């Protein structure tokens, strides 16, 4: 089995690697997966409170090349979208874009989960308007 | 453990320090054929093509002569006599023949077999099959260092025990079991001792008499011989061990393994044994030196790197390490001009992390992060240095990408985090 060129490209040149202040009200953090399963993704979004547009996104991933590529792609795709638009991103879109083989579909599912978890975290913060500790969720 | 999944670059590249790429450092999976072995084999494909079982013409005699010379060489390497060597298609067949053959032959005496959880699948799955036929199997645990506890073994032997099968050297972590002590215990209790010595023969001294081994599996392709050929040692005296055949037919190999002999392969196995015997003292020192150089080179530059299995009781060419917070397959991808293996689930057919590492008590997280380096006869020090550099630089890069490394550095106890299962 070989990796698609797009997976290799994201693996070698991951986009938007990094971390944002998870205490900030404008930042939503999603942490999904588990070390025992071999994949953990942390995806963060910075949302404009007026427009709900995702102005910045960062990720860090522990996982195989396809997991790294899926999360890197997810950060690219959510940037510039509103929160509601970002929720429309489906794991199948990621599978198609990266030509992931069947055994790697769970990587794309995890990336979709990470987007949802980050948005959920941001929404929750906005409601309570006070910082919370990060918790893994799927 | 399975090898890297991606396709290797086809053309040969040359790295800055002159090493040729890709580098093969997966010598537990298989070894390249030694050119001296190939040279010995070649005549047996063309001029000396005869069937070694043809007793009445010179073509047959030439084949037979090649086979018998090989038999002497194999026997000599392990301290056996020629009549105790049966040629097979490799260690998988040898393990099957040993275990099923003993089980069948001694079924009147008992139905209990003892093995260990870290054995190769050729042993474990053979035992599992026998469980379907009313045999009872005890799977001994291994200790943190990978070694079987002799007291566990002592306790496991009962009056129905007919066979103990424990490997000499593990294919993933290279750990050497206390074979001589296990053999002594079995001898005292009147139990047959089989050892899968596939990874040990030719690398470390193996002597069936000194180590009290009754039945032993050997494979050519792990010691610079050809694939698809191996041998089974079966003790003829003190005590005499008998096994039932599992392949019936023309009665080759004294009825224990029918089928026209793979003459070129067998000749290759013999030559491989001869070379190993002559070179072992020098070669094992050299391999251990390179292995330690790789280890020191990596561990001196990275934190949170863990060696899996005993460093003391280990094959000279084996190094198996876990790089915390980095997933094995992504590491293999980063060092794609180096052929090694990982215990990560992503690289295995079953999508489960290595059962051998789990047996040591290595957590699943560290099993996913493991890399097996198998250093062999044709590796060089320049290659070792290149591999160490690539590993260090890739681990550093992937740790920068790893949320786990970041959390650990922030002081988060990863064991306490409530991870949501997928
Ligand atoms: C310990 C051990 N036993 C058995 C085998 C199977 O050997 P073969 O490939 O000759 O069937 C191997 C090799 O994969 C091995 O490492």
XYZ file of C-alpha atoms and ligand atoms in Angstrom:
576
model
C 0.000 0.000 0.000
C 1.311 3.440 -0.722
C 0.194 6.853 0.425
C -1.473 9.302 -1.918
C 0.530 12.346 -2.935
C -1.805 14.544 -0.942
C -1.277 12.552 2.246
C 2.472 12.701 1.694
C 2.292 16.443 1.101
C 0.337 17.114 4.303
C 2.617 14.769 6.230
C 5.779 16.487 4.978
C 4.344 20.015 5.083
C 1.568 20.011 7.667
C -0.497 23.223 7.556
C -1.419 25.208 10.653
C 0.563 23.273 13.222
C 0.459 24.813 16.659
C -1.570 25.751 19.668
C -3.731 28.680 20.692
C -4.655 29.899 24.161
C -7.308 27.457 25.203
C -8.381 29.834 27.977
C -9.526 32.499 25.509
C -13.308 32.800 25.000
C -12.862 33.065 21.244
C -10.933 29.809 21.033
C -12.606 26.414 20.822
C -10.544 23.286 21.463
C -11.353 19.744 20.410
C -9.288 16.867 21.722
C -10.366 13.489 20.370
C -9.035 9.931 20.229
C -6.941 8.098 22.786
C -3.246 7.217 23.051
C -4.069 3.493 23.483
C -5.847 3.583 20.115
C -2.860 5.155 18.423
C -4.503 8.461 17.434
C -5.087 11.700 19.301
C -6.036 14.921 17.529
C -6.164 18.383 19.006
C -7.872 20.915 16.782
C -8.361 24.537 17.790
C -10.371 27.292 16.152
C -10.396 31.014 16.761
C -13.843 32.418 16.044
C -14.887 36.001 15.426
C -17.652 36.547 18.025
C -19.509 39.021 15.760
C -19.558 37.053 12.497
C -19.023 33.467 13.768
C -16.344 33.127 11.098
C -13.418 30.848 11.945
C -10.473 33.194 11.537
C -7.717 30.827 12.478
C -7.240 27.108 13.103
C -4.375 25.070 14.537
C -3.800 21.393 15.099
C -1.495 18.879 16.692
C -1.860 15.165 16.028
C -0.402 11.952 17.401
C -1.149 9.296 14.830
C -0.264 7.782 11.505
C 0.424 9.796 8.361
C -3.232 9.685 7.333
C -4.327 11.014 10.722
C -1.833 13.872 10.442
C -2.999 14.631 6.886
C -6.702 14.489 7.835
C -6.304 16.973 10.649
C -4.018 19.231 8.645
C -6.621 19.295 5.858
C -9.398 19.944 8.389
C -7.663 23.122 9.606
C -7.327 24.329 6.026
C -10.971 23.700 5.314
C -12.474 25.291 8.411
C -10.530 28.522 8.056
C -12.724 31.266 6.608
C -15.915 29.276 7.107
C -18.607 30.191 9.598
C -19.096 27.777 12.441
C -22.288 26.440 10.825
C -20.562 25.931 7.490
C -17.695 24.107 9.193
C -20.187 21.707 10.757
C -21.142 20.642 7.239
C -17.686 19.131 6.596
C -18.093 15.357 6.382
C -15.469 12.723 6.919
C -16.282 11.368 3.460
C -15.119 14.687 1.953
C -11.766 14.159 3.658
C -11.572 10.548 2.460
C -12.165 11.714 -1.094
C -9.748 14.616 -1.025
C -6.908 12.509 0.443
C -7.823 9.243 -1.355
C -7.735 7.389 1.963
C -7.945 3.590 1.750
C -10.682 1.806 3.766
C -8.363 0.988 6.692
C -7.709 4.712 7.157
C -11.315 5.925 7.157
C -11.275 6.164 10.945
C -8.651 8.931 10.604
C -11.141 11.047 8.673
C -13.883 10.276 11.208
C -11.588 11.464 13.943
C -10.901 14.715 12.050
C -14.626 15.367 11.660
C -15.058 14.638 15.386
C -12.258 17.084 16.159
C -13.967 19.876 14.201
C -17.262 19.208 15.993
C -15.590 19.018 19.379
C -13.790 22.328 18.832
C -17.002 24.060 17.763
C -18.899 22.535 20.651
C -16.249 23.775 23.060
C -16.413 27.279 21.598
C -20.229 27.371 21.798
C -20.220 26.151 25.373
C -17.701 28.816 26.349
C -19.766 31.496 24.718
C -22.804 30.463 26.686
C -21.106 30.363 30.026
C -18.624 33.084 29.004
C -15.935 31.690 31.255
C -12.951 29.478 30.495
C -13.157 25.761 31.092
C -10.637 22.997 31.297
C -10.112 20.952 28.206
C -11.568 17.526 28.201
C -11.285 14.824 25.554
C -14.484 14.152 23.738
C -15.533 12.552 20.533
C 5.014 -7.342 13.514
C 4.767 -6.324 9.935
C 7.073 -4.288 7.820
C 6.619 -0.824 6.507
C 3.566 -0.518 4.321
C 4.632 2.082 1.846
C 6.415 1.323 -1.386
C 10.124 1.811 -1.177
C 11.826 4.159 -3.580
C 12.993 2.089 -6.508
C 16.112 3.840 -7.664
C 19.234 3.812 -5.528
C 20.034 7.167 -4.023
C 23.163 8.173 -2.215
C 23.042 10.124 1.040
C 25.484 12.843 2.029
C 27.840 10.532 3.898
C 28.040 8.098 0.993
C 25.557 5.471 2.176
C 23.337 3.927 -0.474
C 19.593 4.364 -0.026
C 17.250 2.765 0.803
C 18.907 1.074 3.785
C 17.707 -2.379 4.781
C 17.615 -2.733 8.569
C 14.812 -5.256 8.990
C 16.884 -8.428 9.249
C 14.419 -10.199 11.559
C 11.835 -10.179 8.795
C 14.281 -11.694 6.360
C 17.917 -11.347 5.398
C 19.454 -10.764 1.983
C 21.077 -13.812 0.421
C 24.820 -13.943 1.019
C 26.559 -13.982 -2.395
C 28.633 -16.975 -1.230
C 25.392 -18.849 -0.619
C 24.058 -18.004 -4.053
C 27.268 -19.197 -5.669
C 26.968 -22.543 -3.917
C 23.332 -22.916 -4.967
C 23.601 -22.021 -8.649
C 24.892 -25.355 -10.037
C 21.930 -27.126 -8.450
C 19.447 -25.281 -10.642
C 21.032 -26.351 -13.955
C 23.787 -28.987 -14.192
C 22.954 -30.707 -10.932
C 19.185 -30.647 -11.295
C 18.688 -34.304 -10.334
C 16.151 -35.556 -7.831
C 18.055 -36.404 -4.654
C 15.807 -39.451 -4.288
C 16.892 -40.924 -7.641
C 19.170 -43.686 -6.406
C 20.205 -45.255 -9.680
C 21.917 -42.578 -11.750
C 24.535 -39.904 -11.436
C 22.035 -37.030 -11.682
C 20.333 -38.248 -8.542
C 23.676 -38.881 -6.796
C 24.827 -35.319 -7.466
C 21.653 -33.975 -5.880
C 21.960 -36.339 -2.952
C 25.563 -35.340 -2.390
C 24.569 -31.678 -2.225
C 21.814 -32.477 0.262
C 24.014 -34.631 2.474
C 26.805 -32.060 2.606
C 24.187 -29.516 3.642
C 22.828 -31.884 6.282
C 26.322 -32.204 7.782
C 26.734 -28.444 7.876
C 23.369 -27.814 9.520
C 23.977 -30.577 12.056
C 27.436 -29.258 12.884
C 26.231 -25.719 13.556
C 23.837 -26.920 16.262
C 25.807 -29.873 17.652
C 23.513 -32.517 16.165
C 24.119 -35.641 14.074
C 23.073 -35.804 10.426
C 20.310 -38.320 11.055
C 18.658 -35.838 13.380
C 18.108 -33.198 10.676
C 14.923 -33.157 8.566
C 14.619 -30.629 5.783
C 11.384 -28.637 5.530
C 10.005 -25.603 3.725
C 10.910 -23.260 6.585
C 10.318 -22.602 10.246
C 6.536 -22.388 9.954
C 6.455 -25.939 8.693
C 9.089 -27.033 11.215
C 7.039 -25.592 14.092
C 3.900 -27.307 12.807
C 5.678 -30.614 12.339
C 7.302 -30.443 15.764
C 4.201 -29.555 17.739
C 1.582 -31.545 15.825
C 4.014 -34.413 15.338
C 4.788 -34.718 19.053
C 1.141 -34.203 20.034
C 0.031 -37.028 17.771
C 2.854 -39.406 18.696
C 2.507 -38.989 22.461
C -1.255 -38.641 22.756
C -1.480 -41.825 24.821
C 0.901 -40.310 27.329
C -0.854 -36.998 27.791
C -2.577 -34.049 26.156
C -0.976 -31.034 27.819
C 1.322 -28.586 26.011
C 3.098 -25.566 27.486
C 4.179 -22.524 25.501
C 4.554 -18.772 26.122
C 2.468 -15.777 25.072
C 5.345 -14.129 23.210
C 5.942 -17.004 20.784
C 5.725 -16.608 17.005
C 2.303 -17.180 15.458
C 3.593 -20.359 13.824
C 3.767 -21.825 17.337
C 0.784 -20.070 18.929
C -1.683 -20.793 16.156
C -0.531 -24.409 15.916
C -1.209 -24.762 19.644
C -4.581 -23.056 19.204
C -5.546 -25.564 16.559
C -4.590 -28.460 18.818
C -6.897 -27.018 21.474
C -9.751 -27.808 19.085
C -8.669 -31.443 19.181
C -8.857 -31.866 22.947
C -5.321 -30.835 23.773
C -4.848 -28.516 26.729
C -2.423 -25.621 26.270
C -0.859 -23.415 28.944
C 0.352 -20.048 27.674
C 2.993 -18.867 30.143
C 3.265 -15.126 30.708
C 6.611 -13.414 30.260
C 8.252 -10.999 32.664
C 8.808 -7.300 31.995
C 12.166 -8.121 30.362
C 10.535 -10.691 28.069
C 11.915 -13.775 29.806
C 9.845 -16.740 30.917
C 9.900 -17.322 34.687
C 11.288 -20.812 35.320
C 9.154 -21.175 38.435
C 6.047 -20.544 36.349
C 7.171 -23.296 34.012
C 7.916 -25.665 36.888
C 4.448 -25.130 38.288
C 2.776 -25.551 34.910
C 4.199 -29.019 34.219
C 1.820 -31.781 35.318
C 1.594 -35.526 34.703
C -0.260 -34.960 31.421
C 2.384 -32.612 30.000
C 3.961 -34.027 26.840
C 5.584 -30.970 25.300
C 7.097 -27.614 26.233
C 7.675 -25.266 23.294
C 9.605 -22.071 24.033
C 11.518 -20.056 21.447
C 15.260 -19.431 21.670
C 15.156 -15.803 20.454
C 12.151 -13.572 19.949
C 11.583 -12.127 16.482
C 10.396 -8.716 17.726
C 12.462 -7.909 20.785
C 15.365 -10.314 20.213
C 15.134 -11.577 23.797
C 16.929 -14.874 24.431
C 15.073 -17.327 26.639
C 16.993 -19.424 29.206
C 16.822 -22.409 26.867
C 19.412 -24.572 28.664
C 17.576 -24.235 31.988
C 14.199 -24.875 30.374
C 15.642 -27.943 28.664
C 17.126 -29.221 31.911
C 13.811 -28.853 33.683
C 11.976 -30.667 30.898
C 14.546 -33.479 30.908
C 14.125 -33.941 34.660
C 10.367 -34.122 34.289
C 10.441 -36.386 31.236
C 8.802 -33.806 28.967
C 9.861 -33.176 25.371
C 11.321 -29.720 24.763
C 10.870 -28.017 21.384
C 12.477 -24.667 20.669
C 11.730 -22.389 17.739
C 15.305 -21.237 17.177
C 14.614 -19.486 13.872
C 16.073 -16.165 15.011
C 18.847 -17.649 17.140
C 20.567 -20.231 14.940
C 23.554 -18.708 13.200
C 23.464 -15.576 15.400
C 24.232 -16.934 18.872
C 25.717 -20.292 19.890
C 23.082 -23.034 19.873
C 23.973 -26.568 20.958
C 21.163 -29.099 21.247
C 23.100 -31.218 23.751
C 24.433 -28.488 25.990
C 21.010 -26.831 25.961
C 18.969 -30.028 26.364
C 16.865 -29.329 23.271
C 14.863 -32.273 21.893
C 13.258 -30.742 18.821
C 14.265 -27.475 17.164
C 13.082 -25.328 14.230
C 15.495 -23.626 11.832
C 14.900 -21.337 8.828
C 17.386 -20.437 6.088
C 16.136 -16.976 5.176
C 16.887 -15.497 8.602
C 20.573 -16.352 8.233
C 21.390 -15.122 4.737
C 20.078 -18.252 3.046
C 17.171 -18.588 0.613
C 13.470 -18.343 1.463
C 11.220 -21.384 1.604
C 13.688 -23.813 3.171
C 14.370 -24.804 6.747
C 15.017 -27.762 8.979
C 13.758 -29.549 12.025
C 16.148 -31.149 14.472
C 14.690 -34.262 16.142
C 16.740 -35.950 18.878
C 17.637 -39.601 18.192
C 19.048 -40.598 21.559
C 19.110 -39.676 25.265
C 16.144 -39.649 24.924
C 14.943 -40.768 21.516
C 12.128 -38.542 20.342
C 9.643 -39.646 17.741
C 7.236 -37.516 15.769
C 4.341 -38.316 13.484
C 4.545 -36.964 9.972
C 2.026 -34.345 8.920
C 2.798 -34.586 5.202
C 2.398 -38.073 3.775
C 3.751 -39.292 0.463
C 6.916 -40.806 -0.930
C 8.557 -41.291 2.452
C 11.401 -38.779 2.052
C 13.399 -37.673 5.093
C 12.915 -41.038 6.784
C 9.186 -40.775 6.400
C 8.962 -37.652 8.496
C 8.563 -35.229 5.625
C 7.551 -36.514 2.224
C 8.076 -34.441 -0.895
C 10.901 -34.082 -3.402
C 13.680 -32.175 -1.727
C 14.331 -28.540 -2.628
C 17.947 -29.309 -3.476
C 19.217 -25.800 -4.329
C 17.468 -24.391 -1.264
C 18.882 -27.067 1.016
C 22.385 -26.526 -0.415
C 21.908 -22.818 0.319
C 20.819 -23.516 3.891
C 23.906 -25.668 4.396
C 26.249 -23.006 3.079
C 24.511 -20.341 5.166
C 25.110 -22.483 8.270
C 28.755 -22.991 7.392
C 29.338 -19.254 6.984
C 27.511 -18.441 10.222
C 29.554 -21.001 12.088
C 32.854 -19.615 10.823
C 31.923 -15.971 11.248
C 29.796 -15.994 14.393
C 32.353 -14.878 17.008
C 33.503 -11.948 14.889
C 30.099 -11.139 13.463
C 28.194 -11.118 16.740
C 30.674 -8.686 18.313
C 30.450 -6.447 15.300
C 26.638 -6.505 15.277
C 26.389 -5.833 19.004
C 28.800 -2.930 18.570
C 26.692 -1.413 15.810
C 23.491 -2.034 17.758
C 24.881 -0.288 20.837
C 26.109 2.560 18.700
C 22.608 3.009 17.285
C 21.073 2.848 20.754
C 23.500 5.353 22.273
C 23.243 7.635 19.302
C 19.457 7.755 19.595
C 19.096 7.700 23.363
C 21.777 10.304 23.910
C 19.775 12.800 21.899
C 16.141 12.053 22.772
C 14.271 11.913 26.051
C 11.471 9.464 26.853
C 12.757 6.653 24.703
C 12.282 3.157 26.104
C 13.980 -0.123 25.205
C 11.577 -3.040 24.982
C 12.898 -6.280 26.456
C 16.091 -7.295 28.215
C 19.254 -5.646 26.955
C 21.376 -8.356 28.568
C 19.674 -11.442 27.123
C 19.300 -10.287 23.562
C 20.329 -11.035 19.994
C 23.317 -8.879 19.064
C 21.577 -7.305 16.042
C 18.260 -6.428 17.684
C 17.056 -3.115 19.027
C 13.402 -2.473 19.793
C 12.528 0.946 21.139
C 9.420 2.953 21.873
C 9.462 6.675 21.201
C 6.842 8.086 23.576
C 4.279 10.492 22.069
C 5.107 9.489 18.483
C 3.046 6.972 16.526
C 5.088 4.234 14.854
C 3.680 4.359 11.364
C 4.152 8.113 11.114
C 7.742 7.588 12.213
C 8.268 4.945 9.517
C 6.881 7.431 6.991
C 9.427 10.002 8.090
C 12.342 7.621 7.683
C 11.069 6.200 4.411
C 14.527 5.510 3.026
C 15.175 3.112 5.901
C 13.419 -0.265 6.039
C 12.501 -1.147 9.635
C 9.324 -2.417 11.341
C 6.886 -1.038 13.867
C 4.703 -2.646 16.517
C 2.053 -0.029 15.791
C -1.431 -1.257 14.989
C -1.432 0.809 11.802
C 1.292 -1.360 10.306
C -0.195 -4.721 11.268
C -2.710 -6.766 9.358
C -4.856 -7.225 12.463
C -4.901 -3.495 13.339
C -3.820 -4.457 16.852
C -0.574 -3.274 18.396
C 2.135 -5.898 18.897
C 1.017 -8.742 21.187
C 4.646 -9.357 22.128
C 5.057 -5.843 23.504
C 1.703 -6.096 25.265
C 2.905 -9.326 26.868
C 5.812 -7.389 28.428
C 3.328 -5.039 30.021
C 4.241 -2.234 27.637
C 1.112 -0.076 27.450
C -0.756 0.092 24.154
C 0.387 3.693 23.770
C 4.067 2.688 23.841
C 3.417 -0.378 21.683
C 2.047 1.979 19.004
C 5.269 3.970 19.329
C 7.715 1.105 18.855
C 10.279 0.518 16.146
C 12.231 -2.692 15.591
C 15.709 -2.329 14.148
C 17.190 -5.561 12.827
C 20.867 -5.017 12.129
C 22.505 -7.588 9.911
C 25.663 -8.794 8.221
C 25.605 -6.216 5.449
C 24.886 -3.083 7.482
C 27.714 -0.609 7.999
C 28.559 1.928 10.671
C 27.886 4.748 8.238
C 24.373 3.354 7.797
C 23.890 3.181 11.559
C 24.818 6.838 11.896
C 22.550 7.833 9.046
C 19.628 5.896 10.527
C 20.199 7.381 13.994
C 20.207 10.908 12.550
C 17.038 10.314 10.567
C 15.252 8.778 13.538
C 16.229 11.576 15.902
C 15.251 14.305 13.481
C 11.930 12.662 12.620
C 11.003 11.978 16.246
C 11.765 15.611 17.094
C 9.624 16.831 14.221
C 6.720 14.527 15.087
C 6.887 15.475 18.745
C 6.484 19.114 17.748
C 3.317 17.883 16.061
C 2.184 15.720 18.956
C -0.524 16.981 21.327
C 0.584 14.301 23.801
C 4.150 15.612 23.943
C 2.829 19.115 24.477
C 0.519 17.975 27.276
C 3.254 15.944 28.931
C 5.579 18.965 28.824
C 2.829 21.081 30.416
C 2.773 18.573 33.255
C -0.511 16.899 32.341
C -0.616 13.280 33.520
C -1.804 11.543 30.361
C -2.935 8.528 32.362
C -5.437 10.719 34.229
C -6.982 12.322 31.144
C -10.476 11.051 30.347
C -9.925 9.978 26.752
C -13.038 9.516 24.718
C -12.831 6.154 23.023
C -13.428 6.307 19.298
C 10.618 -16.931 15.555
C 10.100 -17.277 14.198
N 9.483 -18.444 14.001
C 9.015 -18.808 12.796
C 9.131 -17.995 11.697
C 8.596 -18.434 10.365
O 9.662 -18.806 9.549
P 9.495 -19.115 7.996
O 9.352 -17.796 7.343
O 10.758 -19.811 7.612
O 8.296 -19.988 7.822
C 9.768 -16.754 11.861
C 9.896 -15.801 10.738
O 9.026 -15.025 10.440
C 10.257 -16.390 13.136
O 10.859 -15.217 13.327
